PDB file of C-alpha atoms in Angstrom:
ATOM      1  CA  MET A1400     -15.230   1.368 -16.567  1.00  0.00           C
ATOM      2  CA  LEU A1401     -12.491   0.572 -14.141  1.00  0.00           C
ATOM      3  CA  GLU A1402     -14.318   0.474 -10.932  1.00  0.00           C
ATOM      4  CA  THR A1403     -16.999  -1.873 -11.680  1.00  0.00           C
ATOM      5  CA  ALA A1404     -14.354  -4.228 -13.354  1.00  0.00           C
ATOM      6  CA  ILE A1405     -12.308  -4.284  -9.969  1.00  0.00           C
ATOM      7  CA  HIS A1406     -15.306  -4.790  -8.043  1.00  0.00           C
ATOM      8  CA  ASP A1407     -17.041  -7.359 -10.346  1.00  0.00           C
ATOM      9  CA  PRO A1408     -15.983 -10.981  -8.934  1.00  0.00           C
ATOM     10  CA  ASN A1409     -15.544 -12.567 -12.312  1.00  0.00           C
ATOM     11  CA  VAL A1410     -12.303 -11.008 -12.990  1.00  0.00           C
ATOM     12  CA  ILE A1411      -9.653 -12.165 -11.230  1.00  0.00           C
ATOM     13  CA  GLY A1412      -6.284 -13.060 -12.466  1.00  0.00           C
ATOM     14  CA  PRO A1413      -4.159 -11.267 -14.917  1.00  0.00           C
ATOM     15  CA  GLN A1414      -7.528  -9.391 -15.896  1.00  0.00           C
ATOM     16  CA  LEU A1415      -7.747  -8.232 -12.293  1.00  0.00           C
ATOM     17  CA  ALA A1416      -4.330  -6.863 -11.905  1.00  0.00           C
ATOM     18  CA  TRP A1417      -3.973  -5.498 -15.264  1.00  0.00           C
ATOM     19  CA  MET A1418      -7.393  -3.296 -13.810  1.00  0.00           C
ATOM     20  CA  GLY A1419      -5.665  -2.769 -11.347  1.00  0.00           C
ATOM     21  CA  HIS A1420      -2.748  -1.275 -12.629  1.00  0.00           C
ATOM     22  CA  LEU A1421      -4.722   0.993 -15.055  1.00  0.00           C
ATOM     23  CA  GLN A1422      -6.466   2.267 -11.952  1.00  0.00           C
ATOM     24  CA  GLN A1423      -3.503   3.299 -10.751  1.00  0.00           C
ATOM     25  CA  LEU A1424      -2.129   5.332 -13.380  1.00  0.00           C
ATOM     26  CA  ALA A1425      -5.342   6.624 -13.809  1.00  0.00           C
ATOM     27  CA  TYR A1426      -4.819   8.210 -10.009  1.00  0.00           C
ATOM     28  CA  SER A1427      -1.199   8.850 -10.841  1.00  0.00           C
ATOM     29  CA  ARG A1428      -2.826  11.335 -13.784  1.00  0.00           C
ATOM     30  CA  LEU A1429      -4.958  13.035 -11.748  1.00  0.00           C
ATOM     31  CA  GLN A1430      -3.130  13.678  -9.187  1.00  0.00           C
ATOM     32  CA  ASP A1431      -0.577  15.600 -11.536  1.00  0.00           C
ATOM     33  CA  TYR A1432      -3.572  17.136 -12.834  1.00  0.00           C
ATOM     34  CA  PRO A1433      -5.390  18.407  -9.630  1.00  0.00           C
ATOM     35  CA  GLU A1434      -7.577  20.766 -11.706  1.00  0.00           C
ATOM     36  CA  TRP A1435      -9.269  17.662 -13.278  1.00  0.00           C
ATOM     37  CA  LYS A1436     -10.463  15.990  -9.898  1.00  0.00           C
ATOM     38  CA  ASP A1437     -13.462  17.985  -9.410  1.00  0.00           C
ATOM     39  CA  SER A1438     -15.435  16.563 -12.585  1.00  0.00           C
ATOM     40  CA  VAL A1439     -14.448  13.523 -12.702  1.00  0.00           C
ATOM     41  CA  LEU A1440     -15.288  12.617  -9.241  1.00  0.00           C
ATOM     42  CA  ALA A1441     -18.711  14.865 -10.264  1.00  0.00           C
ATOM     43  CA  ALA A1442     -18.995  12.479 -13.577  1.00  0.00           C
ATOM     44  CA  LEU A1443     -18.736   8.793 -11.151  1.00  0.00           C
ATOM     45  CA  PRO A1444     -21.269   7.315  -9.881  1.00  0.00           C
ATOM     46  CA  ASP A1445     -22.572   7.733  -6.274  1.00  0.00           C
ATOM     47  CA  GLN A1446     -20.697   4.463  -4.570  1.00  0.00           C
ATOM     48  CA  THR A1447     -17.125   4.931  -6.031  1.00  0.00           C
ATOM     49  CA  ARG A1448     -16.711   8.503  -5.904  1.00  0.00           C
ATOM     50  CA  ALA A1449     -16.455   8.364  -2.283  1.00  0.00           C
ATOM     51  CA  ALA A1450     -13.137   6.117  -2.423  1.00  0.00           C
ATOM     52  CA  VAL A1451     -12.068   6.915  -5.390  1.00  0.00           C
ATOM     53  CA  ASN A1452     -12.132  10.809  -3.172  1.00  0.00           C
ATOM     54  CA  GLY A1453     -10.377   8.905  -0.868  1.00  0.00           C
ATOM     55  CA  SER A1454      -7.344   6.831  -3.234  1.00  0.00           C
ATOM     56  CA  LEU A1455      -6.480  10.413  -4.552  1.00  0.00           C
ATOM     57  CA  GLU A1456      -6.144  12.545  -1.251  1.00  0.00           C
ATOM     58  CA  ALA A1457      -4.412   9.431   0.090  1.00  0.00           C
ATOM     59  CA  GLY A1458      -1.910  10.136  -3.071  1.00  0.00           C
ATOM     60  CA  LYS A1459      -1.714  13.520  -2.505  1.00  0.00           C
ATOM     61  CA  GLN A1460      -0.339  13.264   1.394  1.00  0.00           C
ATOM     62  CA  LEU A1461       1.724  10.695   0.095  1.00  0.00           C
ATOM     63  CA  ARG A1462       3.677  12.911  -2.576  1.00  0.00           C
ATOM     64  CA  MET A1463       4.250  15.323  -0.147  1.00  0.00           C
ATOM     65  CA  LEU A1464       7.230  13.201   1.568  1.00  0.00           C
ATOM     66  CA  SER A1465       8.492  13.168  -2.006  1.00  0.00           C
ATOM     67  CA  GLY A1466      12.202  14.476  -1.604  1.00  0.00           C
ATOM     68  CA  PRO A1467      15.083  14.733  -4.237  1.00  0.00           C
ATOM     69  CA  VAL A1468      14.745  12.597  -7.077  1.00  0.00           C
ATOM     70  CA  PRO A1469      17.544   9.850  -6.609  1.00  0.00           C
ATOM     71  CA  LYS A1470      19.936   9.683  -9.325  1.00  0.00           C
ATOM     72  CA  THR A1471      20.042   5.973  -9.465  1.00  0.00           C
ATOM     73  CA  LEU A1472      17.716   2.925  -9.617  1.00  0.00           C
ATOM     74  CA  PRO A1473      17.040   1.212  -6.634  1.00  0.00           C
ATOM     75  CA  ASP A1474      19.000  -2.210  -5.056  1.00  0.00           C
ATOM     76  CA  TRP A1475      15.849  -4.039  -5.458  1.00  0.00           C
ATOM     77  CA  LYS A1476      14.379  -7.031  -6.656  1.00  0.00           C
ATOM     78  CA  ILE A1477      10.691  -6.864  -7.488  1.00  0.00           C
ATOM     79  CA  VAL A1478       8.461  -9.769  -7.131  1.00  0.00           C
ATOM     80  CA  ALA A1479       5.074 -10.876  -7.410  1.00  0.00           C
ATOM     81  CA  PRO A1480       2.950 -10.311  -4.912  1.00  0.00           C
ATOM     82  CA  ALA A1481       1.194 -13.668  -2.819  1.00  0.00           C
ATOM     83  CA  SER A1482      -2.344 -13.679  -4.131  1.00  0.00           C
ATOM     84  CA  ILE A1483      -4.371 -11.840  -2.747  1.00  0.00           C
ATOM     85  CA  ASP A1484      -6.638 -14.375  -0.880  1.00  0.00           C
ATOM     86  CA  ASP A1485      -3.727 -15.656   0.908  1.00  0.00           C
ATOM     87  CA  LEU A1486      -2.258 -11.713   1.975  1.00  0.00           C
ATOM     88  CA  LEU A1487      -6.002 -11.710   3.298  1.00  0.00           C
ATOM     89  CA  SER A1488      -6.273 -14.513   5.375  1.00  0.00           C
ATOM     90  CA  TYR A1489      -2.506 -13.179   6.660  1.00  0.00           C
ATOM     91  CA  TYR A1490      -3.913  -9.464   7.376  1.00  0.00           C
ATOM     92  CA  LYS A1491      -6.842 -11.198   9.577  1.00  0.00           C
ATOM     93  CA  GLU A1492      -5.226 -13.439  10.904  1.00  0.00           C
ATOM     94  CA  ALA A1493      -3.249 -10.645  12.851  1.00  0.00           C
ATOM     95  CA  GLU A1494      -6.318  -8.554  13.260  1.00  0.00           C
ATOM     96  CA  THR A1495      -7.807 -11.949  15.503  1.00  0.00           C
ATOM     97  CA  GLU A1496      -4.922 -12.225  16.920  1.00  0.00           C
ATOM     98  CA  PHE A1497      -3.574  -8.985  17.906  1.00  0.00           C
ATOM     99  CA  GLY A1498      -7.391  -6.809  17.004  1.00  0.00           C
ATOM    100  CA  VAL A1499      -5.889  -4.071  14.419  1.00  0.00           C
ATOM    101  CA  SER A1500      -7.941  -4.170  11.753  1.00  0.00           C
ATOM    102  CA  TRP A1501      -6.951  -5.271   8.352  1.00  0.00           C
ATOM    103  CA  TYR A1502      -7.227  -2.785   6.138  1.00  0.00           C
ATOM    104  CA  TYR A1503      -4.717  -0.902   8.269  1.00  0.00           C
ATOM    105  CA  LEU A1504      -1.924  -4.167   7.968  1.00  0.00           C
ATOM    106  CA  ALA A1505      -3.335  -3.625   3.831  1.00  0.00           C
ATOM    107  CA  ALA A1506      -2.970   0.129   3.867  1.00  0.00           C
ATOM    108  CA  ILE A1507       0.239  -0.411   5.246  1.00  0.00           C
ATOM    109  CA  HIS A1508       1.786  -3.468   2.778  1.00  0.00           C
ATOM    110  CA  LEU A1509       0.830  -1.322  -0.064  1.00  0.00           C
ATOM    111  CA  VAL A1510       2.595   1.942   0.887  1.00  0.00           C
ATOM    112  CA  GLU A1511       5.573   0.062   2.001  1.00  0.00           C
ATOM    113  CA  THR A1512       6.384  -2.482  -0.668  1.00  0.00           C
ATOM    114  CA  ARG A1513       2.640  -2.582  -3.178  1.00  0.00           C
ATOM    115  CA  MET A1514       1.636  -6.279  -1.118  1.00  0.00           C
ATOM    116  CA  GLY A1515       5.303  -7.135  -1.447  1.00  0.00           C
ATOM    117  CA  ARG A1516       6.671  -6.881  -4.397  1.00  0.00           C
ATOM    118  CA  ILE A1517       9.588  -4.520  -3.326  1.00  0.00           C
ATOM    119  CA  ARG A1518      12.602  -6.850  -1.821  1.00  0.00           C
ATOM    120  CA  GLY A1519      15.869  -4.969  -0.564  1.00  0.00           C
ATOM    121  CA  LEU A1520      16.184  -2.403   1.870  1.00  0.00           C
ATOM    122  CA  SER A1521      15.133   1.083   2.451  1.00  0.00           C
ATOM    123  CA  SER A1522      17.438   4.277   2.202  1.00  0.00           C
ATOM    124  CA  ALA A1523      16.804   3.834   5.673  1.00  0.00           C
ATOM    125  CA  GLY A1524      18.053   0.042   6.087  1.00  0.00           C
ATOM    126  CA  ALA A1525      14.288  -1.010   6.559  1.00  0.00           C
ATOM    127  CA  GLN A1526      13.557  -5.077   5.490  1.00  0.00           C
ATOM    128  CA  GLY A1527      10.532  -7.320   4.240  1.00  0.00           C
ATOM    129  CA  PRO A1528       7.347  -6.198   2.942  1.00  0.00           C
ATOM    130  CA  MET A1529       6.546  -4.040   5.883  1.00  0.00           C
ATOM    131  CA  GLN A1530       9.366  -2.773   6.110  1.00  0.00           C
ATOM    132  CA  PHE A1531      10.925  -2.940  10.001  1.00  0.00           C
ATOM    133  CA  MET A1532      13.805  -1.604  11.065  1.00  0.00           C
ATOM    134  CA  PRO A1533      16.054  -4.751  12.158  1.00  0.00           C
ATOM    135  CA  ALA A1534      16.393  -3.246  15.528  1.00  0.00           C
ATOM    136  CA  THR A1535      12.635  -2.951  15.774  1.00  0.00           C
ATOM    137  CA  TRP A1536      11.962  -6.813  14.121  1.00  0.00           C
ATOM    138  CA  ALA A1537      14.098  -8.283  16.802  1.00  0.00           C
ATOM    139  CA  MET A1538      11.916  -6.505  19.705  1.00  0.00           C
ATOM    140  CA  TYR A1539       8.437  -7.629  17.679  1.00  0.00           C
ATOM    141  CA  GLY A1540       8.926  -9.691  14.874  1.00  0.00           C
ATOM    142  CA  LYS A1541       8.444 -13.301  15.166  1.00  0.00           C
ATOM    143  CA  GLY A1542      10.207 -16.237  12.189  1.00  0.00           C
ATOM    144  CA  ASP A1543      11.307 -14.371   8.904  1.00  0.00           C
ATOM    145  CA  ILE A1544      11.166 -10.330   8.413  1.00  0.00           C
ATOM    146  CA  ASN A1545      10.964 -11.068   4.583  1.00  0.00           C
ATOM    147  CA  ASN A1546       7.925 -13.553   4.803  1.00  0.00           C
ATOM    148  CA  ASP A1547       4.907 -11.880   4.217  1.00  0.00           C
ATOM    149  CA  GLN A1548       2.810 -13.635   6.652  1.00  0.00           C
ATOM    150  CA  ASP A1549       5.421 -13.167   9.686  1.00  0.00           C
ATOM    151  CA  ALA A1550       6.233  -9.405   8.372  1.00  0.00           C
ATOM    152  CA  ILE A1551       2.605  -8.894   8.996  1.00  0.00           C
ATOM    153  CA  LEU A1552       2.328 -10.364  12.303  1.00  0.00           C
ATOM    154  CA  GLY A1553       5.113  -8.447  13.877  1.00  0.00           C
ATOM    155  CA  ALA A1554       3.625  -5.410  11.875  1.00  0.00           C
ATOM    156  CA  ALA A1555       0.259  -6.213  14.071  1.00  0.00           C
ATOM    157  CA  ARG A1556       2.081  -6.859  17.100  1.00  0.00           C
ATOM    158  CA  TYR A1557       4.239  -3.863  17.203  1.00  0.00           C
ATOM    159  CA  LEU A1558       1.103  -1.750  16.154  1.00  0.00           C
ATOM    160  CA  LYS A1559      -1.050  -3.092  19.289  1.00  0.00           C
ATOM    161  CA  ALA A1560       2.260  -2.150  21.278  1.00  0.00           C
ATOM    162  CA  ALA A1561       2.133   1.231  19.624  1.00  0.00           C
ATOM    163  CA  GLY A1562      -1.379   1.630  20.640  1.00  0.00           C
ATOM    164  CA  ALA A1563      -3.648   0.438  18.237  1.00  0.00           C
ATOM    165  CA  PRO A1564      -6.777  -0.836  18.172  1.00  0.00           C
ATOM    166  CA  ALA A1565      -7.411   2.393  20.227  1.00  0.00           C
ATOM    167  CA  ASN A1566      -5.163   5.019  19.141  1.00  0.00           C
ATOM    168  CA  MET A1567      -5.096   4.522  15.185  1.00  0.00           C
ATOM    169  CA  GLN A1568      -3.073   7.734  14.781  1.00  0.00           C
ATOM    170  CA  LYS A1569      -0.637   7.074  17.975  1.00  0.00           C
ATOM    171  CA  ALA A1570       0.056   3.472  16.492  1.00  0.00           C
ATOM    172  CA  LEU A1571       0.363   4.707  12.601  1.00  0.00           C
ATOM    173  CA  PHE A1572       3.407   7.474  13.502  1.00  0.00           C
ATOM    174  CA  ALA A1573       5.207   5.159  15.640  1.00  0.00           C
ATOM    175  CA  TYR A1574       5.349   2.816  12.945  1.00  0.00           C
ATOM    176  CA  ASN A1575       6.698   6.253  10.533  1.00  0.00           C
ATOM    177  CA  HIS A1576       6.499   9.660  12.059  1.00  0.00           C
ATOM    178  CA  SER A1577       5.293  11.540   9.207  1.00  0.00           C
ATOM    179  CA  GLN A1578       1.708  13.094   9.783  1.00  0.00           C
ATOM    180  CA  ALA A1579       0.907  12.618   5.763  1.00  0.00           C
ATOM    181  CA  TYR A1580       2.037   9.053   6.040  1.00  0.00           C
ATOM    182  CA  VAL A1581      -0.013   8.570   8.876  1.00  0.00           C
ATOM    183  CA  ASN A1582      -3.138  10.248   6.675  1.00  0.00           C
ATOM    184  CA  ALA A1583      -2.075   8.044   3.886  1.00  0.00           C
ATOM    185  CA  LEU A1584      -2.821   5.316   5.686  1.00  0.00           C
ATOM    186  CA  ILE A1585      -5.584   6.084   6.944  1.00  0.00           C
ATOM    187  CA  LEU A1586      -7.393   7.514   4.049  1.00  0.00           C
ATOM    188  CA  TYR A1587      -6.454   4.029   1.927  1.00  0.00           C
ATOM    189  CA  ALA A1588      -7.715   2.021   5.246  1.00  0.00           C
ATOM    190  CA  GLU A1589     -10.790   3.539   5.554  1.00  0.00           C
ATOM    191  CA  VAL A1590     -11.809   2.835   2.144  1.00  0.00           C
ATOM    192  CA  MET A1591     -10.970  -0.781   2.737  1.00  0.00           C
ATOM    193  CA  LYS A1592     -13.579  -0.916   5.738  1.00  0.00           C
ATOM    194  CA  THR A1593     -16.063   0.958   3.833  1.00  0.00           C
ATOM    195  CA  ASP A1594     -15.138  -0.380   0.404  1.00  0.00           C
ATOM    196  CA  PRO A1595     -13.600  -4.160   0.793  1.00  0.00           C
ATOM    197  CA  ALA A1596     -13.562  -5.076  -2.826  1.00  0.00           C
ATOM    198  CA  ALA A1597     -11.302  -2.060  -3.297  1.00  0.00           C
ATOM    199  CA  TYR A1598      -7.836  -4.017  -1.972  1.00  0.00           C
ATOM    200  CA  ARG A1599      -8.462  -6.137  -4.928  1.00  0.00           C
ATOM    201  CA  GLY A1600      -7.986  -3.018  -6.853  1.00  0.00           C
ATOM    202  CA  TYR A1601      -4.634  -2.237  -4.858  1.00  0.00           C
ATOM    203  CA  HIS A1602      -3.398  -5.575  -4.810  1.00  0.00           C
ATOM    204  CA  GLY A1603      -2.501  -4.527  -8.455  1.00  0.00           C
ATOM    205  CA  TRP A1604      -0.524  -1.537  -7.952  1.00  0.00           C
ATOM    206  CA  GLN A1605       3.217  -1.880  -9.409  1.00  0.00           C
ATOM    207  CA  VAL A1606       6.116  -0.980  -8.289  1.00  0.00           C
ATOM    208  CA  TYR A1607       7.115   2.912 -10.149  1.00  0.00           C
ATOM    209  CA  TYR A1608      10.155   5.023  -9.272  1.00  0.00           C
ATOM    210  CA  PRO A1609      11.142   8.343  -9.585  1.00  0.00           C
ATOM    211  CA  THR A1610      13.663   9.407 -12.091  1.00  0.00           C
ATOM    212  CA  LYS A1611      15.000  12.992 -13.333  1.00  0.00           C
ATOM    213  CA  ASP A1612      12.597  11.306 -16.530  1.00  0.00           C
ATOM    214  CA  GLY A1613       9.476  11.044 -14.555  1.00  0.00           C
ATOM    215  CA  PRO A1614       8.906   7.164 -12.708  1.00  0.00           C
ATOM    216  CA  VAL A1615       9.564   4.565 -14.092  1.00  0.00           C
ATOM    217  CA  LEU A1616       7.847   0.867 -13.867  1.00  0.00           C
ATOM    218  CA  LEU A1617       9.969  -1.484 -12.429  1.00  0.00           C
ATOM    219  CA  PRO A1618       8.062  -4.940 -12.918  1.00  0.00           C
ATOM    220  CA  VAL A1619       7.803  -8.256 -11.929  1.00  0.00           C
ATOM    221  CA  GLY A1620      11.271  -9.865 -12.553  1.00  0.00           C
ATOM    222  CA  TRP A1621      13.161  -6.692 -12.297  1.00  0.00           C
ATOM    223  CA  VAL A1622      17.139  -6.739 -10.543  1.00  0.00           C
ATOM    224  CA  LYS A1623      19.022  -4.007  -9.937  1.00  0.00           C
ATOM    225  CA  GLU A1624      22.035  -5.265 -12.375  1.00  0.00           C
TER     226      GLU A1624
END
């Protein structure tokens, strides 16, 4: 079972990454066929049901943000993410310095760039692994906007200025003015708060981009020609 493998500390490296990718695909299929959800959840062990449900609900919220299908693939480069342990150390460094719980930072990183896989501008011009607008980075960032550690610290600094950790709803809404976005981040964060090992699965999620023929995988090494 995917969830069992993801939680097994002996499953590491490429095998763990593949389990995370398969988990992502399974969740996506369940979101395509929501009528399957109740029967699938009922068949799961108690210890994994809440995490799966939280991830599915987060995905549902993010799908509400979908606009028109792009006509072309993005001007991005897809790179390998930093390691699970390195990224976790950056999240926890930011948590120690700014009081923003690590799982909120991981949730932002996951949603914005799939843990730093995407290198390139958003449609609005946001940059880097935590997707800062240049003006916001000038106020709250230090170092390199494209560096995971610097960007994660910058995100925590910005969230603290916006009301975190006392009011995460307010702080996350300041990060992106969409309630569906905020809902999704909180759902992913709650999964990782309750089950920290869930982060291991999320780290394996890949970049899929919408097209008229359905989502297309942009693998590590992909660059628009």
